[in-house]
Short mmCIF file of C-alpha atoms in Angstrom, two decimals:
data_model
loop_
_atom_site.label_atom_id
_atom_site.label_comp_id
_atom_site.label_asym_id
_atom_site.label_seq_id
_atom_site.Cartn_x
_atom_site.Cartn_y
_atom_site.Cartn_z
CA UNK A 237 -30.58 -7.56 13.14
CA UNK A 238 -27.78 -7.08 10.58
CA UNK A 239 -30.29 -7.58 7.75
CA UNK A 240 -32.66 -5.01 9.26
CA UNK A 241 -29.81 -2.52 9.59
CA UNK A 242 -28.84 -3.15 5.96
CA UNK A 243 -32.42 -2.60 4.80
CA UNK A 244 -32.69 0.57 6.86
CA UNK A 245 -29.41 1.77 5.41
CA UNK A 246 -30.73 1.26 1.88
CA UNK A 247 -33.93 3.13 2.75
CA UNK A 248 -31.93 5.98 4.26
CA UNK A 249 -29.72 6.18 1.18
CA UNK A 250 -32.76 6.14 -1.11
CA UNK A 251 -34.28 8.89 1.05
CA UNK A 252 -31.14 11.03 0.75
CA UNK A 253 -31.12 10.50 -3.02
CA UNK A 254 -34.77 11.47 -3.37
CA UNK A 255 -34.30 14.54 -1.17
CA UNK A 256 -31.42 15.62 -3.41
CA UNK A 257 -33.60 15.03 -6.47
CA UNK A 258 -36.34 17.18 -4.91
CA UNK A 259 -33.82 19.95 -4.20
CA UNK A 260 -32.72 19.78 -7.83
CA UNK A 261 -36.30 19.94 -9.03
CA UNK A 262 -36.88 22.97 -6.83
CA UNK A 263 -34.04 24.88 -8.43
CA UNK A 264 -30.66 23.55 -7.34
CA UNK A 265 -28.17 21.25 -9.00
CA UNK A 266 -28.97 22.20 -12.58
CA UNK A 267 -32.71 21.58 -12.21
CA UNK A 268 -35.55 24.03 -12.62
CA UNK A 269 -33.28 27.04 -12.24
CA UNK A 270 -31.93 26.24 -15.72
CA UNK A 271 -35.40 26.24 -17.27
CA UNK A 272 -36.10 29.21 -19.54
CA UNK A 273 -39.51 30.62 -18.58
CA UNK A 274 -39.77 33.82 -20.55
CA UNK A 275 -43.18 35.51 -20.17
CA UNK A 276 -44.74 36.59 -23.41
CA UNK A 277 -46.82 39.72 -23.91
CA UNK A 278 -49.82 38.13 -22.21
CA UNK A 279 -47.80 36.90 -19.23
CA UNK A 280 -47.99 33.22 -20.26
CA UNK A 281 -44.71 31.39 -19.65
CA UNK A 282 -42.89 30.07 -22.71
CA UNK A 283 -41.89 26.66 -21.34
CA UNK A 284 -38.90 25.08 -23.06
CA UNK A 285 -36.46 22.49 -21.79
CA UNK A 286 -33.21 23.89 -20.52
CA UNK A 287 -29.79 22.28 -20.37
CA UNK A 288 -29.54 18.60 -19.62
CA UNK A 289 -33.20 17.78 -20.22
CA UNK A 290 -34.49 19.87 -17.33
CA UNK A 291 -38.13 19.29 -16.35
CA UNK A 292 -41.02 21.47 -17.38
CA UNK A 293 -42.60 23.64 -14.72
CA UNK A 294 -46.32 23.14 -15.20
CA UNK A 295 -48.40 26.30 -15.02
CA UNK A 296 -50.68 26.04 -12.00
CA UNK A 297 -52.93 28.73 -13.46
CA UNK A 298 -53.58 26.68 -16.60
CA UNK A 299 -53.17 29.67 -18.90
CA UNK A 300 -52.41 27.51 -21.95
CA UNK A 301 -53.35 23.91 -21.19
CA UNK A 302 -53.33 22.82 -24.83
CA UNK A 303 -50.07 24.58 -25.66
CA UNK A 304 -48.42 22.97 -22.67
CA UNK A 305 -49.84 19.58 -23.69
CA UNK A 306 -48.38 19.95 -27.19
CA UNK A 307 -44.96 20.76 -25.73
CA UNK A 308 -45.09 17.70 -23.47
CA UNK A 309 -46.23 15.48 -26.35
CA UNK A 310 -43.08 16.54 -28.16
CA UNK A 311 -40.93 15.19 -25.32
CA UNK A 312 -41.83 11.56 -26.02
CA UNK A 313 -43.64 8.91 -24.00
CA UNK A 314 -42.77 10.39 -20.60
CA UNK A 315 -41.53 13.86 -19.65
CA UNK A 316 -40.17 15.09 -16.34
CA UNK A 317 -42.27 17.92 -14.92
CA UNK A 318 -42.55 20.02 -11.79
CA UNK A 319 -46.03 20.55 -10.38
CA UNK A 320 -47.21 23.68 -8.54
CA UNK A 321 -45.53 23.66 -5.16
CA UNK A 322 -42.27 22.18 -6.49
CA UNK A 323 -43.25 18.49 -6.56
CA UNK A 324 -41.53 16.44 -9.25
CA UNK A 325 -43.38 13.93 -11.45
CA UNK A 326 -43.52 12.34 -14.89
CA UNK A 327 -46.12 13.51 -17.42
CA UNK A 328 -47.54 10.97 -19.87
CA UNK A 329 -49.50 12.19 -22.89
CA UNK A 330 -49.41 9.37 -25.47
CA UNK A 331 -52.87 7.69 -25.67
CA UNK A 332 -51.51 4.15 -26.13
CA UNK A 333 -49.09 4.56 -23.23
CA UNK A 334 -51.86 6.00 -21.04
CA UNK A 335 -54.15 3.05 -21.80
CA UNK A 336 -51.36 0.68 -20.87
CA UNK A 337 -50.53 2.45 -17.62
CA UNK A 338 -54.18 2.72 -16.54
CA UNK A 339 -54.57 -1.05 -16.82
CA UNK A 340 -51.18 -1.91 -15.30
CA UNK A 341 -51.22 -3.33 -11.78
CA UNK A 342 -47.80 -1.77 -11.23
CA UNK A 343 -49.38 1.70 -11.23
CA UNK A 344 -51.28 2.86 -8.14
CA UNK A 345 -53.25 5.92 -7.00
CA UNK A 346 -52.71 5.28 -3.28
CA UNK A 347 -50.17 7.76 -1.91
CA UNK A 348 -50.25 6.19 1.55
CA UNK A 349 -48.99 2.87 0.18
CA UNK A 350 -46.97 3.74 -2.91
CA UNK A 351 -45.58 7.30 -2.80
CA UNK A 352 -42.44 7.37 -0.61
CA UNK A 353 -42.28 11.18 -0.64
CA UNK A 354 -45.74 11.27 0.96
CA UNK A 355 -45.05 8.42 3.36
CA UNK A 356 -41.92 10.10 4.69
CA UNK A 357 -43.52 13.51 4.91
CA UNK A 358 -41.26 15.12 2.30
CA UNK A 359 -44.50 16.12 0.59
CA UNK A 360 -47.25 16.80 3.09
CA UNK A 361 -50.09 19.06 4.10
CA UNK A 362 -47.99 22.14 3.27
CA UNK A 363 -48.29 21.23 -0.43
CA UNK A 364 -51.14 23.33 -1.92
CA UNK A 365 -52.43 20.28 -3.85
CA UNK A 366 -52.26 17.91 -0.88
CA UNK A 367 -55.99 17.28 -0.79
CA UNK A 368 -55.76 15.57 -4.19
CA UNK A 369 -53.69 12.78 -2.67
CA UNK A 370 -54.68 12.87 1.03
CA UNK A 371 -58.31 11.94 0.41
CA UNK A 372 -59.20 8.26 0.83
CA UNK A 373 -61.84 7.46 -1.72
CA UNK A 374 -62.63 5.42 -4.80
CA UNK A 375 -60.38 7.55 -7.01
CA UNK A 376 -57.27 7.20 -4.82
CA UNK A 377 -57.69 3.53 -3.87
CA UNK A 378 -55.74 0.54 -5.22
CA UNK A 379 -56.24 -3.18 -5.71
CA UNK A 380 -58.67 -4.95 -3.39
CA UNK A 381 -59.49 -1.67 -1.64
CA UNK A 382 -60.56 -0.16 -4.96
CA UNK A 383 -62.73 -3.18 -5.77
CA UNK A 384 -64.39 -2.88 -2.35
CA UNK A 385 -65.18 0.81 -2.77
CA UNK A 386 -66.27 0.51 -6.40
CA UNK A 387 -68.70 -2.21 -5.35
CA UNK A 388 -70.21 0.16 -2.77
CA UNK A 389 -70.35 3.13 -5.18
CA UNK A 390 -71.33 1.35 -8.37
CA UNK A 391 -75.04 1.23 -7.60
CA UNK A 392 -75.19 5.03 -7.57
CA UNK A 393 -74.79 5.32 -11.35
CA UNK A 394 -76.40 2.25 -12.89
CA UNK A 395 -77.81 2.63 -16.40
CA UNK A 396 -81.34 2.34 -15.00
CA UNK A 397 -80.81 5.04 -12.35
CA UNK A 398 -79.18 7.40 -14.85
CA UNK A 399 -81.92 6.84 -17.44
CA UNK A 400 -84.58 7.78 -14.90
CA UNK A 401 -82.86 11.15 -14.41
CA UNK A 402 -83.41 12.27 -18.01
CA UNK A 403 -86.82 13.96 -17.51
CA UNK A 404 -85.60 15.80 -14.42
CA UNK A 405 -82.48 17.04 -16.26
CA UNK A 406 -84.80 18.41 -18.96
CA UNK A 407 -86.96 20.21 -16.39
CA UNK A 408 -83.92 21.81 -14.79
CA UNK A 409 -82.66 22.92 -18.20
CA UNK A 410 -85.97 24.60 -19.07
CA UNK A 411 -86.06 26.47 -15.78
CA UNK A 412 -82.50 27.72 -16.18
CA UNK A 413 -83.14 28.84 -19.76
CA UNK A 414 -86.15 30.85 -18.63
CA UNK A 415 -83.98 32.43 -15.97
CA UNK A 416 -81.32 33.34 -18.53
CA UNK A 417 -83.89 34.98 -20.76
CA UNK A 418 -85.13 37.08 -17.86
CA UNK A 419 -81.58 37.94 -16.76
CA UNK A 420 -80.47 39.40 -20.08
CA UNK A 421 -82.77 42.38 -19.72
CA UNK A 422 -80.98 43.38 -16.53
CA UNK A 423 -77.52 42.72 -17.99
CA UNK A 424 -77.54 44.76 -21.15
CA UNK A 425 -78.41 41.78 -23.31
CA UNK A 426 -75.25 39.81 -22.43
CA UNK A 427 -75.46 36.72 -20.22
CA UNK A 428 -72.82 34.28 -18.99
CA UNK A 429 -73.82 30.80 -20.13
CA UNK A 430 -71.32 29.17 -17.76
CA UNK A 431 -72.59 30.96 -14.65
CA UNK A 432 -76.29 30.80 -15.47
CA UNK A 433 -76.57 27.43 -17.23
CA UNK A 434 -73.50 25.20 -17.53
CA UNK A 435 -72.63 25.51 -13.85
CA UNK A 436 -76.02 25.27 -12.13
CA UNK A 437 -77.42 22.43 -14.27
CA UNK A 438 -75.07 19.57 -13.28
CA UNK A 439 -74.71 21.04 -9.79
CA UNK A 440 -78.45 20.93 -9.24
CA UNK A 441 -78.69 17.39 -10.61
CA UNK A 442 -75.99 16.17 -8.21
CA UNK A 443 -77.33 18.11 -5.23
CA UNK A 444 -80.78 16.61 -5.76
CA UNK A 445 -79.39 13.13 -6.38
CA UNK A 446 -77.50 13.28 -3.09
CA UNK A 447 -80.32 14.97 -1.19
CA UNK A 448 -78.29 18.06 -0.25
CA UNK A 449 -80.47 20.52 1.71
CA UNK A 450 -80.73 24.07 0.39
CA UNK A 451 -78.75 25.55 3.29
CA UNK A 452 -75.64 23.56 2.26
CA UNK A 453 -75.79 24.16 -1.49
CA UNK A 454 -74.20 27.58 -1.85
CA UNK A 455 -71.23 26.68 0.35
CA UNK A 456 -70.67 23.37 -1.43
CA UNK A 457 -70.69 24.96 -4.89
CA UNK A 458 -68.09 27.53 -3.79
CA UNK A 459 -65.92 24.88 -2.12
CA UNK A 460 -66.00 22.57 -5.14
CA UNK A 461 -64.88 25.40 -7.42
CA UNK A 462 -62.01 26.10 -5.01
CA UNK A 463 -61.09 22.41 -4.98
CA UNK A 464 -60.11 22.60 -8.66
CA UNK A 465 -58.19 25.91 -8.40
CA UNK A 466 -54.55 24.81 -8.61
CA UNK A 467 -52.88 28.21 -8.66
CA UNK A 468 -53.96 29.27 -5.17
CA UNK A 469 -51.69 29.98 -2.22
CA UNK A 470 -51.17 27.47 0.56
CA UNK A 471 -53.18 29.70 2.89
CA UNK A 472 -56.15 29.78 0.51
CA UNK A 473 -55.89 26.04 -0.11
CA UNK A 474 -55.95 25.28 3.60
CA UNK A 475 -58.88 27.63 4.13
CA UNK A 476 -60.81 25.84 1.40
CA UNK A 477 -59.92 22.39 2.79
CA UNK A 478 -61.10 23.45 6.25
CA UNK A 479 -64.41 24.65 4.82
CA UNK A 480 -64.72 21.48 2.75
CA UNK A 481 -64.31 19.06 5.65
CA UNK A 482 -66.31 21.17 8.06
CA UNK A 483 -69.24 21.46 5.64
CA UNK A 484 -69.15 17.78 4.67
CA UNK A 485 -68.97 16.72 8.31
CA UNK A 486 -71.98 18.87 9.12
CA UNK A 487 -73.84 17.50 6.09
CA UNK A 488 -73.24 13.88 7.11
CA UNK A 489 -74.36 14.67 10.66
CA UNK A 490 -77.55 16.26 9.30
CA UNK A 491 -78.30 13.33 6.99
CA UNK A 492 -77.83 10.88 9.84
CA UNK A 493 -80.44 12.77 11.81
CA UNK A 494 -82.73 13.22 8.78
CA UNK A 495 -82.11 10.40 6.26
CA UNK A 496 -83.95 10.35 2.95
CA UNK A 497 -84.27 8.48 -0.33
CA UNK A 498 -80.96 9.82 -1.67
CA UNK A 499 -77.39 8.71 -2.29
CA UNK A 500 -75.92 10.42 0.77
CA UNK A 501 -78.24 8.46 3.02
CA UNK A 502 -77.46 5.28 1.09
CA UNK A 503 -73.70 5.79 1.56
CA UNK A 504 -74.18 6.51 5.27
CA UNK A 505 -76.13 3.28 5.56
CA UNK A 506 -73.17 1.48 4.01
CA UNK A 507 -70.77 3.09 6.49
CA UNK A 508 -69.37 2.02 9.80
CA UNK A 509 -71.98 3.70 11.95
CA UNK A 510 -69.70 6.27 13.59
CA UNK A 511 -71.48 9.46 14.56
CA UNK A 512 -69.92 12.53 12.88
CA UNK A 513 -71.87 14.75 15.28
CA UNK A 514 -69.38 13.55 17.90
CA UNK A 515 -66.84 16.41 18.34
CA UNK A 516 -63.98 13.90 18.12
CA UNK A 517 -65.22 12.66 14.75
CA UNK A 518 -65.60 16.20 13.41
CA UNK A 519 -62.09 17.01 14.64
CA UNK A 520 -60.71 14.05 12.70
CA UNK A 521 -62.37 15.28 9.52
CA UNK A 522 -60.82 18.75 9.77
CA UNK A 523 -57.28 17.57 10.59
CA UNK A 524 -56.11 18.41 7.09
CA UNK A 525 -56.88 22.08 7.58
CA UNK A 526 -54.72 22.11 10.70
CA UNK A 527 -51.69 20.73 8.90
CA UNK A 528 -52.41 17.03 9.29
CA UNK A 529 -53.88 14.65 6.76
CA UNK A 530 -50.77 12.68 5.84
CA UNK A 531 -51.10 9.80 8.26
CA UNK A 532 -51.80 6.20 7.37
CA UNK A 533 -55.00 5.23 5.61
CA UNK A 534 -58.09 4.63 7.66
CA UNK A 535 -60.14 1.71 6.41
CA UNK A 536 -63.39 0.43 7.80
CA UNK A 537 -63.66 -2.94 9.37
CA UNK A 538 -65.75 -5.36 7.35
CA UNK A 539 -67.07 -4.18 4.01
CA UNK A 540 -68.43 -0.76 4.97
CA UNK A 541 -66.96 2.74 4.99
CA UNK A 542 -64.92 4.40 7.70
CA UNK A 543 -65.98 7.91 8.62
CA UNK A 544 -63.13 9.48 6.62
CA UNK A 545 -63.88 7.21 3.65
CA UNK A 546 -67.53 8.25 3.80
CA UNK A 547 -66.73 11.96 3.73
CA UNK A 548 -63.91 11.62 1.19
CA UNK A 549 -66.10 9.60 -1.18
CA UNK A 550 -68.88 12.17 -0.91
CA UNK A 551 -66.32 14.86 -1.77
CA UNK A 552 -65.19 12.81 -4.76
CA UNK A 553 -68.69 12.06 -6.05
CA UNK A 554 -69.95 15.63 -5.73
CA UNK A 555 -66.85 17.29 -7.19
CA UNK A 556 -66.38 14.78 -10.02
CA UNK A 557 -70.09 14.92 -10.79
CA UNK A 558 -70.16 18.71 -11.11
CA UNK A 559 -67.03 20.48 -12.34
CA UNK A 560 -66.12 18.21 -15.31
CA UNK A 561 -69.68 18.42 -16.66
CA UNK A 562 -69.66 22.21 -16.21
CA UNK A 563 -66.51 22.35 -18.35
CA UNK A 564 -67.94 19.92 -20.90
CA UNK A 565 -71.01 22.11 -21.39
CA UNK A 566 -69.09 25.39 -21.46
CA UNK A 567 -66.49 24.02 -23.88
CA UNK A 568 -69.15 22.58 -26.19
CA UNK A 569 -71.05 25.88 -26.33
CA UNK A 570 -67.88 27.80 -27.22
CA UNK A 571 -66.85 25.25 -29.85
CA UNK A 572 -70.25 25.32 -31.54
CA UNK A 573 -70.49 29.12 -31.54
CA UNK A 574 -66.94 29.40 -32.84
CA UNK A 575 -67.64 26.85 -35.61
CA UNK A 576 -71.22 27.49 -36.81
CA UNK A 577 -70.75 25.00 -39.65
CA UNK A 578 -70.49 22.22 -37.07
CA UNK A 579 -73.74 23.37 -35.44
CA UNK A 580 -75.41 23.28 -38.86
CA UNK A 581 -74.40 19.61 -39.24
CA UNK A 582 -76.42 18.85 -36.12
CA UNK A 583 -79.40 20.96 -37.12
CA UNK A 584 -79.51 19.29 -40.55
CA UNK A 585 -79.52 15.83 -38.99
CA UNK A 586 -76.13 14.80 -40.39
CA UNK A 587 -74.66 14.68 -36.89
CA UNK A 588 -76.19 14.12 -33.46
CA UNK A 589 -75.85 15.87 -30.14
CA UNK A 590 -74.04 12.75 -28.99
CA UNK A 591 -71.46 13.40 -31.71
CA UNK A 592 -71.03 16.95 -30.40
CA UNK A 593 -70.50 15.70 -26.87
CA UNK A 594 -67.89 13.11 -27.87
CA UNK A 595 -65.92 15.51 -30.06
CA UNK A 596 -66.01 18.20 -27.37
CA UNK A 597 -64.73 15.65 -24.85
CA UNK A 598 -61.92 14.76 -27.23
CA UNK A 599 -60.74 18.18 -28.34
CA UNK A 600 -61.17 19.90 -24.95
CA UNK A 601 -60.95 17.28 -22.21
CA UNK A 602 -62.82 18.73 -19.17
CA UNK A 603 -60.09 17.34 -16.94
CA UNK A 604 -56.80 18.38 -18.53
CA UNK A 605 -54.43 16.50 -16.22
CA UNK A 606 -55.03 13.82 -13.59
CA UNK A 607 -52.88 13.79 -10.46
CA UNK A 608 -51.36 11.57 -9.17
CA UNK A 609 -50.43 7.97 -9.86
CA UNK A 610 -47.34 6.12 -8.57
CA UNK A 611 -45.04 3.42 -9.88
CA UNK A 612 -45.41 0.43 -7.54
CA UNK A 613 -42.22 -0.91 -9.09
CA UNK A 614 -39.95 0.20 -11.92
CA UNK A 615 -42.12 0.67 -15.02
CA UNK A 616 -40.69 0.96 -18.54
CA UNK A 617 -42.38 3.52 -20.78
CA UNK A 618 -40.76 3.34 -24.21
CA UNK A 619 -37.08 4.14 -23.67
CA UNK A 620 -37.72 5.59 -20.22
CA UNK A 621 -37.87 3.72 -16.92
CA UNK A 622 -40.15 5.31 -14.32
CA UNK A 623 -38.47 4.43 -11.00
CA UNK A 624 -40.44 2.74 -8.24
CA UNK A 625 -42.18 5.34 -6.09
CA UNK A 626 -42.12 8.14 -8.65
CA UNK A 627 -45.32 10.10 -9.30
CA UNK A 628 -47.11 10.33 -12.65
CA UNK A 629 -49.44 12.90 -14.20
CA UNK A 630 -51.81 11.67 -16.92
CA UNK A 631 -52.33 14.29 -19.65
CA UNK A 632 -55.86 13.65 -20.88
CA UNK A 633 -56.15 16.96 -22.76
CA UNK A 634 -52.88 16.35 -24.60
CA UNK A 635 -53.91 12.79 -25.42
CA UNK A 636 -57.16 14.01 -26.98
CA UNK A 637 -55.21 15.99 -29.56
CA UNK A 638 -52.63 13.35 -30.39
CA UNK A 639 -52.06 13.60 -34.17
CA UNK A 640 -51.05 9.94 -34.34
CA UNK A 641 -54.62 8.98 -33.40
CA UNK A 642 -56.72 11.91 -34.62
CA UNK A 643 -54.74 13.19 -37.61
CA UNK A 644 -52.71 16.30 -38.30
CA UNK A 645 -55.79 18.49 -37.69
CA UNK A 646 -56.39 16.97 -34.26
CA UNK A 647 -56.80 20.43 -32.71
CA UNK A 648 -59.82 21.16 -34.97
CA UNK A 649 -63.38 20.61 -33.70
CA UNK A 650 -65.10 18.24 -36.16
CA UNK A 651 -68.29 16.47 -35.06
CA UNK A 652 -67.97 14.07 -38.02
CA UNK A 653 -64.42 13.01 -37.10
CA UNK A 654 -64.08 9.22 -37.33
CA UNK A 655 -62.07 9.09 -34.09
CA UNK A 656 -64.30 11.38 -32.03
CA UNK A 657 -65.14 8.57 -29.58
CA UNK A 658 -61.52 7.46 -29.20
CA UNK A 659 -60.73 9.76 -26.30
CA UNK A 660 -59.74 9.15 -22.69
CA UNK A 661 -61.58 12.04 -21.09
CA UNK A 662 -63.44 9.72 -18.70
CA UNK A 663 -60.33 7.68 -17.98
CA UNK A 664 -59.71 4.03 -18.77
CA UNK A 665 -59.51 0.71 -17.00
CA UNK A 666 -60.58 0.11 -13.40
CA UNK A 667 -60.74 3.85 -12.68
CA UNK A 668 -63.04 4.64 -15.61
CA UNK A 669 -65.45 7.36 -14.45
CA UNK A 670 -68.59 5.96 -12.82
CA UNK A 671 -70.50 9.12 -13.72
CA UNK A 672 -69.69 9.10 -17.45
CA UNK A 673 -73.21 8.02 -18.53
CA UNK A 674 -74.76 10.79 -16.44
CA UNK A 675 -72.37 13.45 -17.79
CA UNK A 676 -73.18 12.43 -21.36
CA UNK A 677 -76.92 12.46 -20.67
CA UNK A 678 -76.78 15.91 -19.05
CA UNK A 679 -74.68 17.36 -21.86
CA UNK A 680 -76.87 16.06 -24.68
CA UNK A 681 -80.09 17.26 -23.04
CA UNK A 682 -78.64 20.63 -22.01
CA UNK A 683 -77.06 21.45 -25.37
CA UNK A 684 -80.12 20.49 -27.38
CA UNK A 685 -82.37 22.56 -25.09
CA UNK A 686 -80.06 25.61 -25.24
CA UNK A 687 -79.59 25.76 -29.00
CA UNK A 688 -83.23 24.91 -29.69
CA UNK A 689 -84.47 27.77 -27.55
CA UNK A 690 -81.91 30.34 -28.76
CA UNK A 691 -81.03 29.45 -32.38
CA UNK A 692 -79.44 32.86 -33.02
CA UNK A 693 -77.17 32.84 -29.97
CA UNK A 694 -73.61 34.11 -30.56
CA UNK A 695 -70.53 34.90 -28.54
CA UNK A 696 -70.42 38.44 -27.14
CA UNK A 697 -66.60 38.51 -27.33
CA UNK A 698 -63.95 37.17 -29.68
CA UNK A 699 -63.04 33.54 -28.82
CA UNK A 700 -59.48 34.61 -28.04
CA UNK A 701 -60.76 36.91 -25.29
CA UNK A 702 -62.22 34.03 -23.26
CA UNK A 703 -60.23 33.38 -20.09
CA UNK A 704 -59.47 29.81 -18.93
CA UNK A 705 -60.19 28.59 -15.42
CA UNK A 706 -57.17 29.04 -13.18
CA UNK A 707 -56.27 25.38 -13.04
CA UNK A 708 -54.03 22.88 -14.83
CA UNK A 709 -56.47 20.12 -13.78
CA UNK A 710 -59.84 21.64 -14.70
CA UNK A 711 -60.12 22.73 -18.34
CA UNK A 712 -62.80 25.19 -19.39
CA UNK A 713 -63.54 28.91 -19.84
CA UNK A 714 -64.11 31.01 -16.73
CA UNK A 715 -67.10 32.66 -18.36
CA UNK A 716 -68.98 32.35 -21.67
CA UNK A 717 -70.61 35.74 -22.41
CA UNK A 718 -73.21 35.45 -25.17
CA UNK A 719 -75.93 37.41 -26.89
CA UNK A 720 -78.91 35.07 -26.75
CA UNK A 721 -80.94 36.51 -29.59
CA UNK A 722 -84.71 36.05 -29.70
CA UNK A 723 -86.14 32.72 -28.52
CA UNK A 724 -87.40 30.29 -31.13
CA UNK A 725 -91.03 30.49 -32.16
CA UNK A 726 -93.25 28.79 -29.62
CA UNK A 727 -90.68 29.23 -26.80
CA UNK A 728 -91.46 32.81 -25.83
#
């Protein structure tokens, strides 16, 4: 009994210490209140450390992802930051350190097991980014649980399955290009490549792959876009989460009634057999929207999927299979139109579309920052010790421009760069992206089709006028207005 009381006393003391640290991060005790955030003429904060090594407040609207990454790189191997909503963490941007952490068993992605602030409810459903840690899926799992889920999901993206998708990706691309050509007449000659091509192409591939009926598609596309918006209010975030779980629950119920030869049906077959059409099951799936979602993890008995795991993994697969590829395509188009000499290297045969894709992934990582990971025990990063239970943010965009790896001109787009494949944009280690081969395939096919059909395409605005997506996680332009020019001979 005395030992239990002693242990409880230590936990209580640790809790009081962490609560004080959170208060300091939120503005008291010489924390964020001492940070100088002076808006410039465009309203973008100028983030510089204040007295005593105060943490950076990360911009939830992602107005200057690369500038912020450069500032954090300058802080060394690990920098204290404050995420939108006032949650403290450590940001890591050094590629070598990231590779080490992503293969270190002392680093977890499971908030239910390894993030004390989440376990105690100090960070909960009121946090606007809660869904990023409350979901129970492949991305947030750890150890044996991750191996179990990866075994169930791995068959979805085998090399053979992905290779068979190539012809269909090409067909979708041709149809969208024809639609863009028709649309420009009604839009004064200017079309948005993101809205009419980069966004619908990977979305349609994933929706077909997972057998999503037409009546669910519009809602899912809107919800997925909202999922990545990290500057929204708590009210908007909760509204989006409610729509997300409601729509996914209805989709699973539909696919149980009408299974097909698709990945949703295959995942349901691997599940526990619970019926999401049961009102109690649907209520469980929408708990997050009602302020819940921070309870203990729900794992299936045996080797299958619990109902929450099924829905959360579908959310993960659909969102990760769409938005990053949208950004990859949009970024690559902008980079090539901004640097026509690089496009000429491809057209002359000196570089390949694969080279374009890899360099675009490096210089503009589609996922700028990955949240969150947790120190299972104290972890030393250079001269810094990340305390057990602290949260980490992995800065993939910053790592892609590390001058120590890519040279002093690391911010320049160069399809012939020797280190173009040495990026971390699809992650590393056990959490390396399952869909990376599909994203690469889609991007190569889509870019080749676009620039072959419209060889004279050019940006309709100056590159500096392009607005970023309102997210510090998702990295890409909100729109890519272009003048298509006439189609190539034989493609009219």
